mmCIF file of C-alpha atoms in Angstrom:
data_model
loop_
_atom_site.group_PDB
_atom_site.id
_atom_site.type_symbol
_atom_site.label_atom_id
_atom_site.label_comp_id
_atom_site.label_asym_id
_atom_site.label_seq_id
_atom_site.Cartn_x
_atom_site.Cartn_y
_atom_site.Cartn_z
ATOM 1 C CA MET A 1 34.762 -16.691 -12.010
ATOM 2 C CA THR A 2 38.429 -16.280 -12.897
ATOM 3 C CA ASP A 3 39.888 -13.134 -14.437
ATOM 4 C CA ASP A 4 40.342 -15.053 -17.679
ATOM 5 C CA GLY A 5 36.648 -15.985 -17.651
ATOM 6 C CA VAL A 6 35.614 -12.368 -17.138
ATOM 7 C CA HIS A 7 37.922 -11.257 -19.947
ATOM 8 C CA ILE A 8 36.392 -13.802 -22.326
ATOM 9 C CA LEU A 9 32.866 -12.583 -21.496
ATOM 10 C CA GLN A 10 33.920 -8.994 -22.073
ATOM 11 C CA GLN A 11 35.374 -9.908 -25.448
ATOM 12 C CA LEU A 12 32.189 -11.747 -26.413
ATOM 13 C CA GLY A 13 30.063 -8.808 -25.292
ATOM 14 C CA HIS A 14 32.185 -6.367 -27.257
ATOM 15 C CA PHE A 15 32.029 -8.622 -30.323
ATOM 16 C CA LEU A 16 28.228 -8.783 -30.051
ATOM 17 C CA ILE A 17 27.836 -5.001 -29.868
ATOM 18 C CA ASP A 18 30.175 -4.484 -32.816
ATOM 19 C CA ALA A 19 28.260 -7.067 -34.858
ATOM 20 C CA ILE A 20 25.007 -5.207 -34.201
ATOM 21 C CA PHE A 21 26.531 -1.869 -35.189
ATOM 22 C CA ARG A 22 27.824 -3.524 -38.374
ATOM 23 C CA ASP A 23 24.209 -4.458 -39.114
ATOM 24 C CA GLU A 24 25.004 -8.136 -39.471
ATOM 25 C CA PRO A 25 22.052 -10.471 -40.207
ATOM 26 C CA ILE A 26 19.966 -11.326 -37.176
ATOM 27 C CA GLU A 27 20.851 -15.012 -37.617
ATOM 28 C CA ASN A 28 24.506 -14.116 -36.979
ATOM 29 C CA ILE A 29 23.554 -12.099 -33.918
ATOM 30 C CA LYS A 30 21.539 -14.990 -32.514
ATOM 31 C CA GLU A 31 24.519 -17.316 -32.966
ATOM 32 C CA ILE A 32 26.743 -14.924 -31.025
ATOM 33 C CA VAL A 33 24.188 -14.740 -28.207
ATOM 34 C CA ASP A 34 23.776 -18.524 -28.217
ATOM 35 C CA GLY A 35 27.563 -18.725 -28.016
ATOM 36 C CA GLY A 36 27.506 -17.059 -24.611
ATOM 37 C CA ALA A 37 27.853 -13.340 -25.324
ATOM 38 C CA PRO A 38 26.563 -11.527 -22.201
ATOM 39 C CA LEU A 39 23.672 -9.155 -22.786
ATOM 40 C CA TRP A 40 24.562 -7.168 -19.667
ATOM 41 C CA TYR A 41 27.923 -6.082 -21.076
ATOM 42 C CA GLN A 42 28.376 -2.365 -21.870
ATOM 43 C CA ASN A 43 31.387 -1.057 -23.758
ATOM 44 C CA GLU A 44 33.695 1.464 -22.134
ATOM 45 C CA SER A 45 33.702 4.054 -24.892
ATOM 46 C CA GLU A 46 29.955 4.778 -24.883
ATOM 47 C CA GLY A 47 28.482 2.563 -22.182
ATOM 48 C CA ALA A 48 26.396 0.953 -24.916
ATOM 49 C CA SER A 49 24.871 -2.480 -24.448
ATOM 50 C CA ALA A 50 23.627 -4.791 -27.173
ATOM 51 C CA LEU A 51 20.131 -3.397 -26.554
ATOM 52 C CA HIS A 52 21.375 0.177 -26.988
ATOM 53 C CA ALA A 53 23.050 -0.839 -30.246
ATOM 54 C CA ALA A 54 19.917 -2.556 -31.567
ATOM 55 C CA ALA A 55 17.807 0.502 -30.737
ATOM 56 C CA TYR A 56 20.346 2.748 -32.470
ATOM 57 C CA MET A 57 20.206 0.546 -35.571
ATOM 58 C CA GLN A 58 16.386 0.723 -35.355
ATOM 59 C CA ASN A 59 16.070 -3.037 -35.617
ATOM 60 C CA ALA A 60 12.788 -3.831 -33.869
ATOM 61 C CA GLU A 61 13.067 -7.583 -34.462
ATOM 62 C CA LEU A 62 16.499 -7.637 -32.841
ATOM 63 C CA VAL A 63 15.351 -5.478 -29.925
ATOM 64 C CA GLN A 64 12.513 -7.924 -29.254
ATOM 65 C CA PHE A 65 14.905 -10.886 -29.487
ATOM 66 C CA LEU A 66 17.365 -9.337 -27.034
ATOM 67 C CA ILE A 67 14.556 -8.483 -24.603
ATOM 68 C CA ASP A 68 13.271 -12.058 -24.828
ATOM 69 C CA GLN A 69 16.795 -13.308 -24.105
ATOM 70 C CA GLY A 70 17.057 -11.225 -20.941
ATOM 71 C CA ALA A 71 18.574 -7.913 -22.029
ATOM 72 C CA ILE A 72 18.393 -5.312 -19.261
ATOM 73 C CA TRP A 73 15.661 -2.845 -20.245
ATOM 74 C CA ASN A 74 16.767 -0.081 -17.859
ATOM 75 C CA SER A 75 20.544 -0.008 -18.347
ATOM 76 C CA VAL A 76 21.866 3.475 -19.141
ATOM 77 C CA ASP A 77 24.836 4.430 -21.298
ATOM 78 C CA ASN A 78 27.476 7.040 -20.489
ATOM 79 C CA LEU A 79 25.024 9.797 -21.441
ATOM 80 C CA LYS A 80 22.380 8.354 -19.064
ATOM 81 C CA ASN A 81 20.208 7.185 -21.960
ATOM 82 C CA THR A 82 18.374 3.874 -22.067
ATOM 83 C CA ALA A 83 17.533 2.039 -25.267
ATOM 84 C CA GLY A 84 14.109 3.646 -24.877
ATOM 85 C CA GLU A 85 15.516 7.174 -25.116
ATOM 86 C CA ILE A 86 17.535 6.171 -28.167
ATOM 87 C CA ALA A 87 14.342 4.903 -29.815
ATOM 88 C CA LEU A 88 12.576 8.167 -28.969
ATOM 89 C CA SER A 89 15.419 10.175 -30.500
ATOM 90 C CA PHE A 90 14.609 8.436 -33.804
ATOM 91 C CA ASN A 91 10.864 8.820 -33.198
ATOM 92 C CA ASN A 92 10.669 5.022 -33.342
ATOM 93 C CA GLN A 93 7.524 4.278 -31.360
ATOM 94 C CA GLU A 94 7.636 0.546 -32.104
ATOM 95 C CA ILE A 95 11.027 -0.008 -30.481
ATOM 96 C CA TYR A 96 10.242 2.358 -27.618
ATOM 97 C CA THR A 97 7.055 0.417 -26.863
ATOM 98 C CA ILE A 98 8.939 -2.902 -26.870
ATOM 99 C CA VAL A 99 11.442 -1.588 -24.319
ATOM 100 C CA ARG A 100 8.793 0.149 -22.205
ATOM 101 C CA ASN A 101 6.577 -2.930 -22.076
ATOM 102 C CA ALA A 102 9.580 -5.008 -21.015
ATOM 103 C CA GLY A 103 10.057 -2.572 -18.156
ATOM 104 C CA ILE A 104 6.414 -2.796 -17.134
ATOM 105 C CA ARG A 105 6.559 -6.607 -17.135
ATOM 106 C CA ALA A 106 9.773 -6.637 -15.095
ATOM 107 C CA GLU A 107 8.408 -4.199 -12.524
ATOM 108 C CA MET A 108 5.070 -6.035 -12.334
ATOM 109 C CA LEU A 109 6.970 -9.239 -11.608
ATOM 110 C CA LEU A 110 9.090 -7.504 -8.991
ATOM 111 C CA ALA A 111 5.986 -6.074 -7.324
ATOM 112 C CA LEU A 112 4.376 -9.520 -7.322
ATOM 113 C CA LEU A 113 7.419 -11.091 -5.717
ATOM 114 C CA SER A 114 7.633 -8.248 -3.211
ATOM 115 C CA SER A 115 4.093 -8.964 -2.069
ATOM 116 C CA HIS A 116 5.018 -12.550 -1.211
ATOM 117 C CA ALA A 117 8.506 -12.226 0.233
ATOM 118 C CA GLU A 118 10.806 -9.881 2.108
ATOM 119 C CA SER A 119 12.797 -7.646 -0.211
ATOM 120 C CA ASN A 120 16.119 -9.131 0.913
ATOM 121 C CA ALA A 121 14.929 -12.551 -0.218
ATOM 122 C CA LEU A 122 14.302 -11.398 -3.784
ATOM 123 C CA PRO A 123 16.716 -12.464 -6.500
ATOM 124 C CA ASP A 124 19.150 -9.611 -7.061
ATOM 125 C CA THR A 125 19.367 -10.373 -10.764
ATOM 126 C CA LEU A 126 15.807 -9.331 -11.588
ATOM 127 C CA VAL A 127 16.411 -5.614 -11.976
ATOM 128 C CA ILE A 128 19.237 -3.305 -11.046
ATOM 129 C CA ARG A 129 18.709 -1.679 -7.659
ATOM 130 C CA SER A 130 21.049 0.421 -5.543
ATOM 131 C CA GLU A 131 20.864 0.617 -1.770
ATOM 132 C CA ASP A 132 20.372 4.093 -0.289
ATOM 133 C CA SER A 133 20.175 4.456 3.484
ATOM 134 C CA THR A 134 20.122 8.267 3.432
ATOM 135 C CA ALA A 135 17.084 10.461 4.045
ATOM 136 C CA ALA A 136 16.401 10.354 0.306
ATOM 137 C CA ALA A 137 15.341 6.706 0.342
ATOM 138 C CA SER A 138 14.947 5.626 3.967
ATOM 139 C CA THR A 139 11.828 6.685 5.848
ATOM 140 C CA ASP A 140 13.481 6.157 9.231
ATOM 141 C CA ALA A 141 16.508 8.228 8.200
ATOM 142 C CA PHE A 142 14.231 10.946 6.811
ATOM 143 C CA LEU A 143 12.127 11.177 9.968
ATOM 144 C CA ALA A 144 15.319 11.443 12.039
ATOM 145 C CA SER A 145 16.756 14.183 9.802
ATOM 146 C CA LYS A 146 16.542 17.932 10.309
ATOM 147 C CA LEU A 147 14.496 19.820 7.711
ATOM 148 C CA ARG A 148 15.129 23.413 6.647
ATOM 149 C CA PHE A 149 12.369 25.713 5.418
ATOM 150 C CA ILE A 150 14.092 28.438 3.410
ATOM 151 C CA LYS A 151 13.983 30.608 0.294
ATOM 152 C CA ASP A 152 16.515 29.673 -2.363
ATOM 153 C CA GLU A 153 18.552 32.059 -4.523
ATOM 154 C CA ASN A 154 15.595 32.350 -6.929
ATOM 155 C CA GLY A 155 13.149 33.360 -4.212
ATOM 156 C CA GLN A 156 11.382 29.978 -4.132
ATOM 157 C CA GLU A 157 10.033 28.819 -0.782
ATOM 158 C CA ILE A 158 11.477 25.341 -0.361
ATOM 159 C CA CYS A 159 11.998 22.605 2.199
ATOM 160 C CA VAL A 160 15.297 20.711 2.049
ATOM 161 C CA VAL A 161 16.924 17.785 3.840
ATOM 162 C CA LYS A 162 20.536 16.663 3.997
ATOM 163 C CA ALA A 163 21.166 13.311 2.278
ATOM 164 C CA GLY A 164 24.775 12.232 2.319
ATOM 165 C CA ASP A 165 26.897 15.113 1.035
ATOM 166 C CA GLU A 166 24.102 16.992 -0.717
ATOM 167 C CA GLU A 167 20.781 18.646 -0.018
ATOM 168 C CA ILE A 168 17.560 17.380 -1.564
ATOM 169 C CA GLY A 169 14.379 19.344 -1.991
ATOM 170 C CA VAL A 170 11.517 17.785 -0.032
ATOM 171 C CA MET A 171 9.162 20.432 -1.389
ATOM 172 C CA MET A 172 10.167 22.853 -4.138
ATOM 173 C CA GLY A 173 8.571 26.060 -5.338
ATOM 174 C CA TRP A 174 8.119 24.801 -8.905
ATOM 175 C CA GLU A 175 5.708 22.118 -7.643
ATOM 176 C CA LYS A 176 3.155 24.841 -6.900
ATOM 177 C CA GLU A 177 1.764 24.738 -10.449
ATOM 178 C CA ILE A 178 1.276 20.972 -10.130
ATOM 179 C CA MET A 179 -0.572 21.425 -6.843
ATOM 180 C CA GLU A 180 -2.697 24.196 -8.372
ATOM 181 C CA GLU A 181 -3.612 22.052 -11.380
ATOM 182 C CA THR A 182 -4.430 19.093 -9.116
ATOM 183 C CA ALA A 183 -6.682 21.305 -7.024
ATOM 184 C CA LEU A 184 -8.294 22.731 -10.175
ATOM 185 C CA GLN A 185 -9.059 19.285 -11.558
ATOM 186 C CA ILE A 186 -10.503 18.070 -8.264
ATOM 187 C CA ASP A 187 -12.093 21.333 -7.092
ATOM 188 C CA SER A 188 -14.058 21.851 -10.309
ATOM 189 C CA TRP A 189 -15.836 18.661 -9.338
ATOM 190 C CA PHE A 190 -15.670 19.593 -5.646
ATOM 191 C CA GLN A 191 -17.597 22.832 -6.149
ATOM 192 C CA SER A 192 -20.409 21.027 -7.958
ATOM 193 C CA LEU A 193 -21.304 18.981 -4.882
ATOM 194 C CA PRO A 194 -24.487 20.034 -3.073
ATOM 195 C CA ASN A 195 -22.776 19.350 0.277
ATOM 196 C CA ARG A 196 -19.110 20.243 0.313
ATOM 197 C CA PRO A 197 -16.780 18.311 2.648
ATOM 198 C CA ILE A 198 -15.934 20.262 5.778
ATOM 199 C CA VAL A 199 -13.188 18.161 7.395
ATOM 200 C CA HIS A 200 -9.602 18.066 6.138
ATOM 201 C CA TYR A 201 -7.311 15.368 7.570
ATOM 202 C CA ILE A 202 -3.549 15.872 7.207
ATOM 203 C CA VAL A 203 -1.306 12.900 7.994
ATOM 204 C CA GLU A 204 2.264 14.011 8.750
ATOM 205 C CA PRO A 205 4.964 12.181 10.760
ATOM 206 C CA HIS A 206 7.946 14.561 10.642
ATOM 207 C CA ALA A 207 8.440 16.677 13.772
ATOM 208 C CA ASP A 208 9.917 19.632 11.851
ATOM 209 C CA VAL A 209 6.972 19.742 9.448
ATOM 210 C CA LEU A 210 4.522 19.550 12.337
ATOM 211 C CA GLN A 211 6.271 22.450 14.067
ATOM 212 C CA TYR A 212 6.200 24.457 10.832
ATOM 213 C CA MET A 213 2.475 23.735 10.464
ATOM 214 C CA LYS A 214 1.889 25.002 14.010
ATOM 215 C CA GLU A 215 3.827 28.190 13.255
ATOM 216 C CA GLN A 216 1.788 28.697 10.074
ATOM 217 C CA GLY A 217 -1.493 28.255 11.928
ATOM 218 C CA TRP A 218 -2.609 24.974 10.399
ATOM 219 C CA TYR A 219 -3.616 23.518 13.755
ATOM 220 C CA LYS A 220 -6.060 26.405 14.246
ATOM 221 C CA LYS A 221 -7.716 26.243 10.822
ATOM 222 C CA THR A 222 -11.414 25.359 10.889
ATOM 223 C CA GLY A 223 -12.073 21.746 9.966
ATOM 224 C CA VAL A 224 -8.396 20.720 9.867
ATOM 225 C CA LYS A 225 -7.364 17.630 11.826
ATOM 226 C CA VAL A 226 -3.646 16.797 11.943
ATOM 227 C CA VAL A 227 -2.701 13.146 12.458
ATOM 228 C CA GLU A 228 0.860 13.075 13.795
ATOM 229 C CA ASN A 229 1.925 9.713 12.458
ATOM 230 C CA LYS A 230 3.103 7.786 9.409
ATOM 231 C CA TRP A 231 0.290 6.883 7.046
ATOM 232 C CA GLN A 232 0.942 3.188 7.657
ATOM 233 C CA ASP A 233 0.169 3.650 11.353
ATOM 234 C CA SER A 234 -2.758 6.007 10.724
ATOM 235 C CA ILE A 235 -4.949 3.709 8.628
ATOM 236 C CA PRO A 236 -6.977 2.329 11.593
ATOM 237 C CA GLU A 237 -7.877 5.865 12.713
ATOM 238 C CA LEU A 238 -8.667 7.014 9.175
ATOM 239 C CA LEU A 239 -10.962 4.046 8.605
ATOM 240 C CA THR A 240 -13.194 5.273 11.441
ATOM 241 C CA VAL A 241 -13.996 8.466 9.507
ATOM 242 C CA GLY A 242 -16.423 6.631 7.252
ATOM 243 C CA GLY A 243 -14.904 7.394 3.869
ATOM 244 C CA PHE A 244 -13.155 10.367 2.270
ATOM 245 C CA ASP A 245 -14.384 12.427 -0.657
ATOM 246 C CA VAL A 246 -10.831 13.299 -1.763
ATOM 247 C CA ILE A 247 -7.477 11.696 -0.944
ATOM 248 C CA TYR A 248 -4.094 13.030 -2.011
ATOM 249 C CA THR A 249 -0.779 11.440 -1.060
ATOM 250 C CA ASP A 250 2.740 12.799 -1.514
ATOM 251 C CA THR A 251 5.323 11.011 0.609
ATOM 252 C CA PHE A 252 9.079 11.456 0.715
ATOM 253 C CA SER A 253 11.753 8.732 0.847
ATOM 254 C CA GLU A 254 9.270 5.957 0.010
ATOM 255 C CA ASP A 255 9.565 3.730 -3.049
ATOM 256 C CA TYR A 256 6.917 2.419 -5.426
ATOM 257 C CA ASN A 257 6.184 -0.597 -3.215
ATOM 258 C CA ALA A 258 5.049 1.757 -0.452
ATOM 259 C CA LEU A 259 2.853 3.691 -2.880
ATOM 260 C CA ARG A 260 1.315 0.479 -4.122
ATOM 261 C CA ALA A 261 0.658 -0.586 -0.523
ATOM 262 C CA PHE A 262 -1.275 2.652 -0.068
ATOM 263 C CA PHE A 263 -3.288 1.888 -3.207
ATOM 264 C CA GLU A 264 -4.515 -1.302 -1.526
ATOM 265 C CA HIS A 265 -6.303 0.748 1.155
ATOM 266 C CA LEU A 266 -8.179 3.021 -1.255
ATOM 267 C CA PRO A 267 -11.353 0.903 -1.593
ATOM 268 C CA ASP A 268 -11.811 1.179 2.185
ATOM 269 C CA LEU A 269 -10.734 4.825 2.510
ATOM 270 C CA LEU A 270 -12.698 6.396 -0.357
ATOM 271 C CA ALA A 271 -16.345 7.171 0.322
ATOM 272 C CA GLY A 272 -17.617 5.839 -3.004
ATOM 273 C CA PRO A 273 -17.653 6.182 -6.805
ATOM 274 C CA GLU A 274 -17.934 9.984 -6.603
ATOM 275 C CA SER A 275 -14.732 10.281 -4.545
ATOM 276 C CA ARG A 276 -11.406 11.287 -6.084
ATOM 277 C CA PHE A 277 -7.810 10.214 -5.509
ATOM 278 C CA SER A 278 -4.488 11.632 -6.652
ATOM 279 C CA PHE A 279 -0.809 11.345 -5.766
ATOM 280 C CA PHE A 280 2.448 13.082 -6.588
ATOM 281 C CA ASN A 281 3.538 11.195 -9.685
ATOM 282 C CA GLY A 282 7.301 11.657 -9.482
ATOM 283 C CA LEU A 283 8.844 8.185 -9.462
ATOM 284 C CA GLY A 284 11.516 7.747 -12.118
ATOM 285 C CA ALA A 285 11.045 11.342 -13.256
ATOM 286 C CA THR A 286 14.664 12.000 -14.202
ATOM 287 C CA ASN A 287 14.289 9.633 -17.170
ATOM 288 C CA ALA A 288 11.477 9.582 -19.744
ATOM 289 C CA LEU A 289 11.380 5.784 -20.022
ATOM 290 C CA PHE A 290 11.414 5.147 -16.275
ATOM 291 C CA TYR A 291 8.685 7.747 -15.750
ATOM 292 C CA ASP A 292 6.529 6.165 -18.440
ATOM 293 C CA VAL A 293 7.012 2.691 -16.929
ATOM 294 C CA TYR A 294 6.052 3.787 -13.411
ATOM 295 C CA THR A 295 3.075 5.786 -14.712
ATOM 296 C CA HIS A 296 1.720 2.719 -16.519
ATOM 297 C CA LEU A 297 2.545 0.525 -13.531
ATOM 298 C CA ALA A 298 0.557 2.778 -11.210
ATOM 299 C CA GLU A 299 -2.416 2.749 -13.583
ATOM 300 C CA LEU A 300 -2.385 -1.067 -13.726
ATOM 301 C CA HIS A 301 -2.125 -1.493 -9.962
ATOM 302 C CA LEU A 302 -4.848 1.084 -9.337
ATOM 303 C CA ALA A 303 -7.074 -0.794 -11.777
ATOM 304 C CA ASP A 304 -6.422 -3.930 -9.708
ATOM 305 C CA VAL A 305 -8.078 -2.269 -6.695
ATOM 306 C CA GLY A 306 -10.930 -0.800 -8.745
ATOM 307 C CA VAL A 307 -9.627 2.744 -9.269
ATOM 308 C CA ASN A 308 -9.904 4.211 -12.770
ATOM 309 C CA VAL A 309 -7.314 6.871 -13.646
ATOM 310 C CA GLU A 310 -7.404 9.797 -16.039
ATOM 311 C CA TRP A 311 -4.171 11.655 -16.797
ATOM 312 C CA LYS A 312 -3.600 15.331 -17.480
ATOM 313 C CA ASP A 313 -0.280 16.658 -18.779
ATOM 314 C CA VAL A 314 1.103 19.674 -16.914
ATOM 315 C CA HIS A 315 3.990 21.562 -18.523
ATOM 316 C CA VAL A 316 6.752 22.129 -15.971
ATOM 317 C CA GLY A 317 9.736 22.567 -18.288
ATOM 318 C CA GLU A 318 10.009 26.350 -18.137
ATOM 319 C CA LYS A 319 12.830 27.877 -16.082
ATOM 320 C CA LYS A 320 14.382 24.464 -15.564
ATOM 321 C CA LEU A 321 17.760 25.957 -14.647
ATOM 322 C CA GLU A 322 16.111 27.944 -11.842
ATOM 323 C CA ARG A 323 14.043 25.032 -10.602
ATOM 324 C CA TRP A 324 16.542 23.252 -8.405
ATOM 325 C CA GLY A 325 19.047 25.819 -7.211
ATOM 326 C CA LYS A 326 21.737 23.878 -5.372
ATOM 327 C CA THR A 327 19.588 20.852 -4.527
ATOM 328 C CA ARG A 328 19.575 17.414 -6.166
ATOM 329 C CA GLU A 329 17.288 17.077 -9.172
ATOM 330 C CA TYR A 330 14.429 14.592 -8.805
ATOM 331 C CA PHE A 331 12.201 15.749 -11.689
ATOM 332 C CA SER A 332 13.891 16.748 -14.944
ATOM 333 C CA LEU A 333 11.171 16.106 -17.530
ATOM 334 C CA PRO A 334 9.182 18.837 -19.325
ATOM 335 C CA LEU A 335 5.805 17.189 -18.648
ATOM 336 C CA TYR A 336 4.243 16.095 -15.373
ATOM 337 C CA ARG A 337 1.523 13.454 -15.707
ATOM 338 C CA LEU A 338 -1.162 14.321 -13.199
ATOM 339 C CA PRO A 339 -3.365 11.390 -12.098
ATOM 340 C CA ILE A 340 -7.028 11.770 -11.128
ATOM 341 C CA GLY A 341 -8.544 8.506 -9.935
ATOM 342 C CA SER A 342 -12.044 7.420 -9.017
ATOM 343 C CA MET A 343 -13.555 4.148 -7.887
ATOM 344 C CA GLY A 344 -15.138 2.223 -10.732
ATOM 345 C CA HIS A 345 -18.893 1.812 -10.635
ATOM 346 C CA GLN A 346 -19.997 -1.613 -9.537
ATOM 347 C CA ASN A 347 -22.151 -3.542 -11.983
#
């Protein structure tokens, strides 16, 4: 496309956003869109798209129209807000739900396509993705990276890894309350069993973590078996156990597709309807809309494999400024949604 063509599209996009902010009739807005105004355009002053503007004007009919026409549900403005956050700021549940459901549909479609084709063959116009080859998003890079087990300036015991020019927390002290609540939810059921499980399998591929576990005495604990491998390569061995009463997974540098792939193995790994499953629910957790979308997505995909999920809200918003120290933030929301899953009873 020529520079003139790009300039024309920018003008049309700007005209569309202004028309929405002027609260022009929806028929006028539709004519502008039909005339070629790009829905992906975001103005320079605020980073607002047409969808942001419609959410700000609290026009649910227009929001639905723009979504139907291909507006990008997850675009963020200069303040890092999506149209969903704008709707929430007005306590407009109707518009928020429209945007969230658009996100769920888009991610469901992406997951479906991912299951049938290599990721590099997917159309790059479906959703916005950024490539990250650092330890934060590449399993191979993470496993080849050096980990540091330290105490931060707030006295938290943490594990960090270098990713590009910054350090990222692999395990942070503030997650302890999440782990405690997960254990409480599962162990209250655990303790009611007449025969408590006596074998604890830990699957861990990173050499530094394995060394740390040896130093902390994990290899000598009664009933603990450490599998020194990635979970993907450990499935055949785990299947020989005969079914687990409880499974918990918390990987680093893996995306939702990898988590969903793990879901697919649950019917074979769980011992039966009385077994429990949970995972660290942290995908998209720097944005309320993204977190909501991935939480719903996980529930839908778990239902596909026969796992029913109940959610418990854990408040993690206190001492937010002390939570991260000098590491990159990966969870900035006040509530953590803790999943507890169980296999559905067969009729």
